Amino acid sequence: FDGHNGYRCSMYGREMLLANVHQLLPEDDVSVEQLEAATRKAYLKTDEDFVALGVRDGSCVVTVAVTPSHIVAANAGDSRVVLAVSRAIEAKEEV
């Protein structure tokens, strides 16, 4: 989290984003598609809930979820994820 115009949005996101993702996931056998959808919805819910508080701070955020077969990265704002292995690879898609 990288606060813009204050720290409160970053603090709120730190406390609520992961909880919102967890609330949107099924209990067992989560598919990559379900993880992607829950992450996308959690970003939006966290933003909407914070805006409803009337605070005028902002924040960039980056999250990464690692499964045995996939890496799911998400961002809001101008922050990005960089994964370094032994060579650079281009992201499959940006959503």
Coordinates of C-alpha atoms in Angstrom, one line a residue, residues 16-70:
M16 CA -10.0 -4.8 4.9
L17 CA -8.7 -6.0 1.5
L18 CA -7.6 -9.5 2.4
A19 CA -10.7 -9.9 4.6
N20 CA -12.9 -9.0 1.7
V21 CA -11.1 -11.5 -0.6
H22 CA -11.6 -14.2 2.0
Q23 CA -15.3 -13.4 2.4
L24 CA -15.8 -13.8 -1.4
L25 CA -14.0 -17.2 -1.7
P26 CA -15.7 -20.6 -1.3
E27 CA -14.6 -22.7 1.7
D28 CA -13.0 -25.5 -0.3
D29 CA -11.4 -26.2 -3.7
V30 CA -10.9 -22.6 -5.0
S31 CA -10.2 -22.4 -8.7
V32 CA -8.0 -19.8 -10.2
E33 CA -11.0 -18.2 -11.9
Q34 CA -12.7 -17.9 -8.5
L35 CA -9.6 -16.4 -6.9
E36 CA -9.4 -13.8 -9.8
A37 CA -13.0 -12.9 -9.5
A38 CA -12.9 -12.6 -5.7
T39 CA -9.8 -10.5 -5.8
R40 CA -11.4 -8.1 -8.4
K41 CA -14.6 -7.8 -6.4
A42 CA -12.7 -7.3 -3.1
Y43 CA -10.7 -4.5 -4.6
L44 CA -13.9 -2.8 -5.7
K45 CA -15.7 -3.4 -2.4
T46 CA -12.8 -2.1 -0.4
D47 CA -12.7 1.0 -2.5
E48 CA -16.5 1.6 -2.3
D49 CA -16.5 1.1 1.4
F50 CA -13.7 3.5 2.0
V51 CA -15.2 6.2 -0.2
A52 CA -18.4 5.8 1.7
L53 CA -16.5 6.9 4.8
G54 CA -16.0 10.4 3.3
V55 CA -12.2 10.4 3.8
R56 CA -10.3 12.0 0.9
D57 CA -7.1 9.9 1.1
G58 CA -6.1 7.5 -1.7
S59 CA -3.7 4.6 -2.1
C60 CA -2.1 2.4 -4.6
V61 CA -2.0 -1.3 -3.8
V62 CA -0.5 -4.5 -5.1
T63 CA -1.4 -8.1 -4.1
V64 CA 0.0 -11.5 -5.2
A65 CA -1.6 -14.8 -4.5
V66 CA 0.5 -17.9 -5.2
T67 CA -1.1 -21.3 -5.8
P68 CA 0.7 -24.6 -6.7
S69 CA 0.1 -23.8 -10.4
H70 CA -0.5 -20.1 -10.7

